Coordinates of C-alpha atoms in Angstrom, one line a residue:
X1 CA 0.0 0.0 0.0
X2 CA 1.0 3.4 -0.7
X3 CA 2.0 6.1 1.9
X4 CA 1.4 9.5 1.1
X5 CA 3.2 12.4 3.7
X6 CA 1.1 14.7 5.1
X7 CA 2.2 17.2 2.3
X8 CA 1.6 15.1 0.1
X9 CA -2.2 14.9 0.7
X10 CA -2.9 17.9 1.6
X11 CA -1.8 19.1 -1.8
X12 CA -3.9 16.6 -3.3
X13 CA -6.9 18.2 -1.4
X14 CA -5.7 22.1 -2.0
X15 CA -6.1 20.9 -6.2
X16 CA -9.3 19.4 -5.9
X17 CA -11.4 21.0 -3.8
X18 CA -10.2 25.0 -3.8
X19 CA -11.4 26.6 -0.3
X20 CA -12.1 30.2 0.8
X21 CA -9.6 30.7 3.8
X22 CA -11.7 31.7 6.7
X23 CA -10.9 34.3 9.5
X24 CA -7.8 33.9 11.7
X25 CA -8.7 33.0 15.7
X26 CA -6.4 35.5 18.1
X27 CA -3.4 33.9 19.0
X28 CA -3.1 31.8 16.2
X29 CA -0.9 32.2 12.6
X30 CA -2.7 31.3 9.9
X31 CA -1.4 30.8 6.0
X32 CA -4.0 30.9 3.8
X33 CA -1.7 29.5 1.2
X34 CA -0.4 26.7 2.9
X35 CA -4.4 26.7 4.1
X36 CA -2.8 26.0 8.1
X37 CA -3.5 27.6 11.3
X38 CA -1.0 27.2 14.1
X39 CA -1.2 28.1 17.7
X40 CA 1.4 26.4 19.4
X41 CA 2.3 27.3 22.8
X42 CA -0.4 30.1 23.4
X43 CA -1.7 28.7 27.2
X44 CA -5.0 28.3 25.3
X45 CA -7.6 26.5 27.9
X46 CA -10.3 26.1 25.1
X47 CA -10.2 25.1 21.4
X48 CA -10.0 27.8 19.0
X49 CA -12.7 28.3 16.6
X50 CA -10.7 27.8 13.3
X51 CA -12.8 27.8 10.2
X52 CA -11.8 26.4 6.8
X53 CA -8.0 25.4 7.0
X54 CA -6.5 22.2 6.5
X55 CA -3.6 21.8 9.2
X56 CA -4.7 22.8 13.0
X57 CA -1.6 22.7 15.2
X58 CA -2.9 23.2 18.8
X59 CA 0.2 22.1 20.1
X60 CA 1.3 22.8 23.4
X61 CA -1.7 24.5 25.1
X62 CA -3.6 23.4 28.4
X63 CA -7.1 21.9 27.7
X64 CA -7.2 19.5 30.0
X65 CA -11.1 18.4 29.0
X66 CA -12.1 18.3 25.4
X67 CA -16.1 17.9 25.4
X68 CA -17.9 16.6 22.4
X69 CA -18.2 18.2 18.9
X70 CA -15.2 20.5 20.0
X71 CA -14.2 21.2 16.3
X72 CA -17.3 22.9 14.4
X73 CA -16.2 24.1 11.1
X74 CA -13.3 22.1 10.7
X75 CA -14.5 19.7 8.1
X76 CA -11.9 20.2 5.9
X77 CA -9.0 19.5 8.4
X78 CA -6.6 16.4 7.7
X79 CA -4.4 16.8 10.0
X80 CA -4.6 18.1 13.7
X81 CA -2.2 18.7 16.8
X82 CA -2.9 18.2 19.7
X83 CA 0.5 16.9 21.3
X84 CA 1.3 17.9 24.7
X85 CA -1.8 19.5 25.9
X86 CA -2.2 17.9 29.2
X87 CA -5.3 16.2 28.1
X88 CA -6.6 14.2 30.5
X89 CA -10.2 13.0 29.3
X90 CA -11.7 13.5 25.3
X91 CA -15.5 12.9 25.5
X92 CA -17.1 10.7 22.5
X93 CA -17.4 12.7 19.1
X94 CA -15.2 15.2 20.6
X95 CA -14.1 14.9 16.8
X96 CA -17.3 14.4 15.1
X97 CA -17.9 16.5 12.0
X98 CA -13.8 16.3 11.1
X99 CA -14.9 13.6 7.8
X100 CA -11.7 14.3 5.9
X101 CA -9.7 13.9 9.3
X102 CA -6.6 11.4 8.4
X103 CA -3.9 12.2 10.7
X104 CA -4.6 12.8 14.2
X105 CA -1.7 13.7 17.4
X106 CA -2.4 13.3 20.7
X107 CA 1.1 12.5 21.8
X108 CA 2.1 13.2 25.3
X109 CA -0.6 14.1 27.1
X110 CA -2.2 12.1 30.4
X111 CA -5.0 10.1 28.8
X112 CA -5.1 6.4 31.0
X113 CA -7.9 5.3 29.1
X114 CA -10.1 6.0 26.0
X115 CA -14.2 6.9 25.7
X116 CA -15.2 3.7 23.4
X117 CA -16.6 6.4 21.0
X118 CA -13.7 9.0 20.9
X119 CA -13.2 8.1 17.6
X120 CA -16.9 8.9 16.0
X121 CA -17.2 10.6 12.7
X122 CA -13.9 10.3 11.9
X123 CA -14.1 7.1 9.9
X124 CA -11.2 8.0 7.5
X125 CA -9.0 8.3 10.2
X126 CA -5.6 6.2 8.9
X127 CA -2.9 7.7 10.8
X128 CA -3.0 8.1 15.0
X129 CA -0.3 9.1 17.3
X130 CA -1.1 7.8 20.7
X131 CA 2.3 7.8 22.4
X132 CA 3.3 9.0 25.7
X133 CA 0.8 8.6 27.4
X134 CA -1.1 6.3 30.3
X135 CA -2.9 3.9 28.8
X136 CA -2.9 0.7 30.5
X137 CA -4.9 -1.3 27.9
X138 CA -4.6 -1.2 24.4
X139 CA -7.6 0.8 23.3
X140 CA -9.7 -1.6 21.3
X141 CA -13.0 -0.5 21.5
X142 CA -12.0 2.4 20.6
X143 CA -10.0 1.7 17.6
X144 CA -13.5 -0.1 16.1
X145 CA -14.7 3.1 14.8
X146 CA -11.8 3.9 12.8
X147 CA -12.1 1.3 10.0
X148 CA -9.1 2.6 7.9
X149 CA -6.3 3.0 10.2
X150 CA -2.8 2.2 8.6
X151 CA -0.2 3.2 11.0
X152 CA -1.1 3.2 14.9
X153 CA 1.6 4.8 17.3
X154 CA 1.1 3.1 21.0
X155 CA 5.1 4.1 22.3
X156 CA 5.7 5.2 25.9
X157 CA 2.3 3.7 27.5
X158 CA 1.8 2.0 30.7
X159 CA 0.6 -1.6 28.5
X160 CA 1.1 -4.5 30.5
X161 CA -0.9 -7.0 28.5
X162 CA -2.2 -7.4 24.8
X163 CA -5.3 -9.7 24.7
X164 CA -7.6 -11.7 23.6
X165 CA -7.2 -13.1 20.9
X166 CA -8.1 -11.6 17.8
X167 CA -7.6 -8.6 19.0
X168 CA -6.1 -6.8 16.0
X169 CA -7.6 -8.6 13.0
X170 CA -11.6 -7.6 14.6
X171 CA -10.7 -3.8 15.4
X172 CA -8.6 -2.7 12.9
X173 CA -8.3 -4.7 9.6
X174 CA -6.6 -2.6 7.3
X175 CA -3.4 -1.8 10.6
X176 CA 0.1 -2.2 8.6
X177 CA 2.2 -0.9 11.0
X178 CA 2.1 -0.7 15.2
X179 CA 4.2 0.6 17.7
X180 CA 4.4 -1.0 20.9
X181 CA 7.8 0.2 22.3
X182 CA 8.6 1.5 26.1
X183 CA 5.4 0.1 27.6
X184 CA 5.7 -2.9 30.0
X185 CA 4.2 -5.8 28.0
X186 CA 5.2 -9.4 29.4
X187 CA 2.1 -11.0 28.4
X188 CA 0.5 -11.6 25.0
X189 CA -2.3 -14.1 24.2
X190 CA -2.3 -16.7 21.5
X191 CA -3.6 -15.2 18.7
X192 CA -3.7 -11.4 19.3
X193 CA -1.6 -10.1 17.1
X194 CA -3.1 -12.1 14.1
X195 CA -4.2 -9.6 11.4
X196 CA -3.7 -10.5 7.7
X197 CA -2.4 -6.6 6.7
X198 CA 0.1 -6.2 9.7
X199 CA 3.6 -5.6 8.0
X200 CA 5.3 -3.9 11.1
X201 CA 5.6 -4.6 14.8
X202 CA 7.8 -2.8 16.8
X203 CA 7.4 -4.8 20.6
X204 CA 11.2 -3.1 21.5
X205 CA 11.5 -2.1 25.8
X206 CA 9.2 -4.1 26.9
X207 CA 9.4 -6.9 29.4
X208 CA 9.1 -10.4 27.3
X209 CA 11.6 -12.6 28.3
X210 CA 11.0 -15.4 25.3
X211 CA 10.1 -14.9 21.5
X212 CA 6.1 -14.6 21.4
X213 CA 6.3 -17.4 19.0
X214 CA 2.0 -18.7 19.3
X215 CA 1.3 -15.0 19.3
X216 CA 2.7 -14.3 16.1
X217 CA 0.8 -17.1 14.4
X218 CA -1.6 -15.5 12.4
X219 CA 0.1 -12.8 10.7
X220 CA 1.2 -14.1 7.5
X221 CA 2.5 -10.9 5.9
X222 CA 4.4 -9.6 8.9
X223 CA 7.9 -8.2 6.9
X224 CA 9.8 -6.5 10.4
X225 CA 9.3 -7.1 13.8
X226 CA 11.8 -5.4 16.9
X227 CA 12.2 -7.0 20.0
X228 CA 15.3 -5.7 21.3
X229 CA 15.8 -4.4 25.1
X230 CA 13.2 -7.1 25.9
X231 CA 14.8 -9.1 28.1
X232 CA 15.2 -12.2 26.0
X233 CA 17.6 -14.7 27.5
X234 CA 17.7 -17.4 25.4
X235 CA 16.2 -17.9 21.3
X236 CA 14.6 -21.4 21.1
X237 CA 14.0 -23.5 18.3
X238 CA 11.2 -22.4 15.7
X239 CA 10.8 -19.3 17.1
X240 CA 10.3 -17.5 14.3
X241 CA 8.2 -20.5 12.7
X242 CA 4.6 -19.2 12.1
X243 CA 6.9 -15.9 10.2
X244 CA 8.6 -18.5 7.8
X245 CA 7.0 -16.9 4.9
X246 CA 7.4 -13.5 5.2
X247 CA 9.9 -12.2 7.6
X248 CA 12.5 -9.7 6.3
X249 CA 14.1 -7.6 8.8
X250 CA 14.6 -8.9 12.9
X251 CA 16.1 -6.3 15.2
X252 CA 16.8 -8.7 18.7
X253 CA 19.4 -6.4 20.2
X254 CA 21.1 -5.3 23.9
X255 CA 18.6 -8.0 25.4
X256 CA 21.2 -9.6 27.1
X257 CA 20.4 -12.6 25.0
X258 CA 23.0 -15.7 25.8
X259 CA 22.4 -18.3 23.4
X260 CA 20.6 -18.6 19.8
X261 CA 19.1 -22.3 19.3
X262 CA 20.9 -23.6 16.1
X263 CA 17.6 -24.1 14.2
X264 CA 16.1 -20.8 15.3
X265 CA 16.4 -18.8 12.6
X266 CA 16.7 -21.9 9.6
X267 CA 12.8 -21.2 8.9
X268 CA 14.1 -18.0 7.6
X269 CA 16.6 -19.2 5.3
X270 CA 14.7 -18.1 2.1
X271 CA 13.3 -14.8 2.9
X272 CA 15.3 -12.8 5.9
X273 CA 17.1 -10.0 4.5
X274 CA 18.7 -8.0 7.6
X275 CA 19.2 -9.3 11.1
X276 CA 20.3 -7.7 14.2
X277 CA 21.9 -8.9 17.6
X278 CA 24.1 -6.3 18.7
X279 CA 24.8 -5.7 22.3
X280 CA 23.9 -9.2 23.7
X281 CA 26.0 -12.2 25.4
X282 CA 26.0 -14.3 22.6
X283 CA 29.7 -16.6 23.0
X284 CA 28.3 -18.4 19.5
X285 CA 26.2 -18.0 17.2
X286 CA 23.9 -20.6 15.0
X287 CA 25.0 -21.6 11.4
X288 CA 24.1 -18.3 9.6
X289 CA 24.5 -20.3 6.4
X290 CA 20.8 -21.2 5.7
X291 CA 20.1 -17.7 5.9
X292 CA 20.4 -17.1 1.5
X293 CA 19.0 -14.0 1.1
X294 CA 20.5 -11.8 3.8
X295 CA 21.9 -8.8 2.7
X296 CA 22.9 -7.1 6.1
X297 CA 24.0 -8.6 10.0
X298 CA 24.7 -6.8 12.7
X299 CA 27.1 -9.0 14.9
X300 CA 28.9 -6.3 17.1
X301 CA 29.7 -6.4 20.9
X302 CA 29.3 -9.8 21.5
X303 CA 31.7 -12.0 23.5
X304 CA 32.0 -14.6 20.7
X305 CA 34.2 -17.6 21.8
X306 CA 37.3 -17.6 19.0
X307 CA 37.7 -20.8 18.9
X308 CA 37.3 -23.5 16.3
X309 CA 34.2 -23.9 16.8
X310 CA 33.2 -20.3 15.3
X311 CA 35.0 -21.5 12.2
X312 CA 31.5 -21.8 10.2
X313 CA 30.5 -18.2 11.1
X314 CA 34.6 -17.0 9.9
X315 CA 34.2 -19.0 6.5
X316 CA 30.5 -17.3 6.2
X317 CA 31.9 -13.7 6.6
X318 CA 34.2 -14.7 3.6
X319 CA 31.4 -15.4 1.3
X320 CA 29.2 -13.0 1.5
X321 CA 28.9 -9.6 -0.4
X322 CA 28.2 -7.2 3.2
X323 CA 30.7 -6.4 5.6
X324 CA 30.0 -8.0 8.9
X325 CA 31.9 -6.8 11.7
X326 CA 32.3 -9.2 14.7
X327 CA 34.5 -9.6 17.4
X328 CA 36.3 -12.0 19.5
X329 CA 35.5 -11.2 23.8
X330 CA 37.8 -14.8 24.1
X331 CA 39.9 -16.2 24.8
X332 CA 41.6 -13.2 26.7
X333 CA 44.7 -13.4 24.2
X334 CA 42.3 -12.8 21.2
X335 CA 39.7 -10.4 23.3
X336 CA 38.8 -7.1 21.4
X337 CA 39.9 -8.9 17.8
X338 CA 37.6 -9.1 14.7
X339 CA 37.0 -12.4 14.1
X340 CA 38.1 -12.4 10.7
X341 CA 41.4 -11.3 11.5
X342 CA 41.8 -14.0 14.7
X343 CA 44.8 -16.6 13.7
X344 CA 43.3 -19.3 15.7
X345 CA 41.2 -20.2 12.5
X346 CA 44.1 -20.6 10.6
X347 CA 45.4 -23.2 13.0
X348 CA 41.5 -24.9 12.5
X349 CA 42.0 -24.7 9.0
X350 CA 45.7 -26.6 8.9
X351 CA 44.1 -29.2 12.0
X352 CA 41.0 -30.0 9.7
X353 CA 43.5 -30.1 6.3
X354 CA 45.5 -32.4 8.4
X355 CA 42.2 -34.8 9.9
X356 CA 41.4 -34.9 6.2
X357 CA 44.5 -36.6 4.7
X358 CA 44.9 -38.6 7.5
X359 CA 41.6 -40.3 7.2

């Protein structure tokens, strides 16, 4: 699916449907070419009455409450601001009359939960920013009336749990990309993130300590998932099963991850194109070899054991087309070396020569 910037649509909008530019509220800057109003940072207690402009940036003023139908006039706004307003409650069709609304802000504010019809009116609602604040559930009620969304922002919440199951797939069909990261998740139920049109996941900082492996079942075109700073001890095998088809880029680092099962990752042979561990434990790694279609791995500040053993990873860095740094933490004599410089592989390489003609 396309993505269009902000610009972008607006432009598309400004062509098609030319608008008279209405009066300028006090305090506020408005451009009737770029059709915006902006009234950041005025100590504003109410919402401005702003009429015929596109892009309403309220951000940075102190309304606290914002009662229902709070935006008369506004029907031709696509995107509004409302970061860091202290908000603390938004009554139900709060935004109703807003029909071309597609990108919406409420960043930073103090909402801990949402009114299940927040949302009303605003059916072509595709792009929400809903990070840094208090939620403590992830708002799926409220998320039913916005049909449409593509990209939901969920960062810096106080999310403990994502359930039931089927949670995504029945509230927001048409979701390609989410962001969970810095909330507090340990828990997530078979089945919740299964949703046919989710391409992104980002569950980094949050408090899983194995792969969400029966979780992820379900989500057949999921292309990038992040779980590093999750604290992830150990990789098992098939964890990235129910992905096999369609997983391209795995971020897993500074989790403090120890060991990687050697048949972890093989389900991704055909189809994994960047993979990152950097920052963990990891004294070995599994045979990378399966992995055909990689085209970038991030390996740094491991411990990695030099020792013969690592020889399949050193004869792997020499055939592919990507640099690959990685770095020997021991033996102590080797510590701080990049592995494809170590001379201890040499010495495998004669040893093995040697095995060879003596057998």
């Amino acid at each position: 699916m396309l993505l269009l910037s902000a610009a972008t649509l607006l432009l598309i909008l400004t062509l098609s449907s030319p608008i008279k530019v209405g009066k300028c509220p006090k305090d506020c800057s408005c451009d009737g070419a770029k059709l915006s109003a902006v009234c950041v940072g005025k100590n504003l207690t109410e919402i401005p009455t702003v009429d015929e402009t596109q892009l309403l940036d309220l951000r940075g003023n102190h309304f606290h409450y914002i009662p229902a139908l709070s935006f008369p006039g506004t029907v031709q706004v696509v995107s509004l601001h409302l970061e860091s307003c202290r908000i603390r409650e938004i009554e139900g069709g709060a935004f109703q009359g807003m029909n071309h609304l597609l990108y919406l802000y409420l960043s930073d504010n103090n909402l801990t939960l949402l009114d299940p019809k927040i949302f009303a009116g605003i059916q072509n609602l595709t792009y929400l920013h809903l990070e840094g604040n208090q939620l403590t559930q992830f708002p799926g009620s409220a998320l039913s009336l916005v049909p449409n969304l593509f990209v939901l922002h969920l960062e810096r919440n106080n999310i403990s749990k994502l359930e039931p199951s089927g949670l995504l797939s029945s509230v927001t069909p048409t979701l390609r990309e989410l962001y969970l990261s810095n909330n507090s998740i340990s828990v997530i139920t078979r089945g919740a993130l299964s949703s046919a049109s989710i391409g992104s996941l980002y569950l980094d900082s949050n408090q899983l300590i194995e792969v969400p492996t029966s979780a992820l079942t379900g989500a057949p075109n999921l292309e990038e998932l992040s779980l590093s700073q999750n604290p992830i001890l150990r990789v098992e095998r098939k964890a990235f099963q129910p992905l096999s088809q369609s997983l391209k880029r795995l971020y897993m680092d500074q989790m403090g991850m120890e060991k990687i099962s050697q048949d972890a990752l093989q389900d991704l042979g055909s189809v994994l194109r960047i993979l990152t561990v950097r920052g963990n434990r990891l004294k070995e790694l599994p045979d990378l070899r399966p992995l055909t279609s990689l085209e970038g791995v991030d390996l740094r500040d491991n411990p990695l054991l030099c020792s013969c053993a690592l020889l399949p990873l050193r004869r792997w860095m020499e055939t592919v087309r990507f640099e690959v740094s990685a770095t020997c933490g021991n033996p102590p004599d080797l510590r701080g070396q990049q592995v494809r410089d170590a001379d201890v592989f040499t010495s495998c390489l004669e040893n093995a020569s040697m095995n060879q003609k003596g057998s």
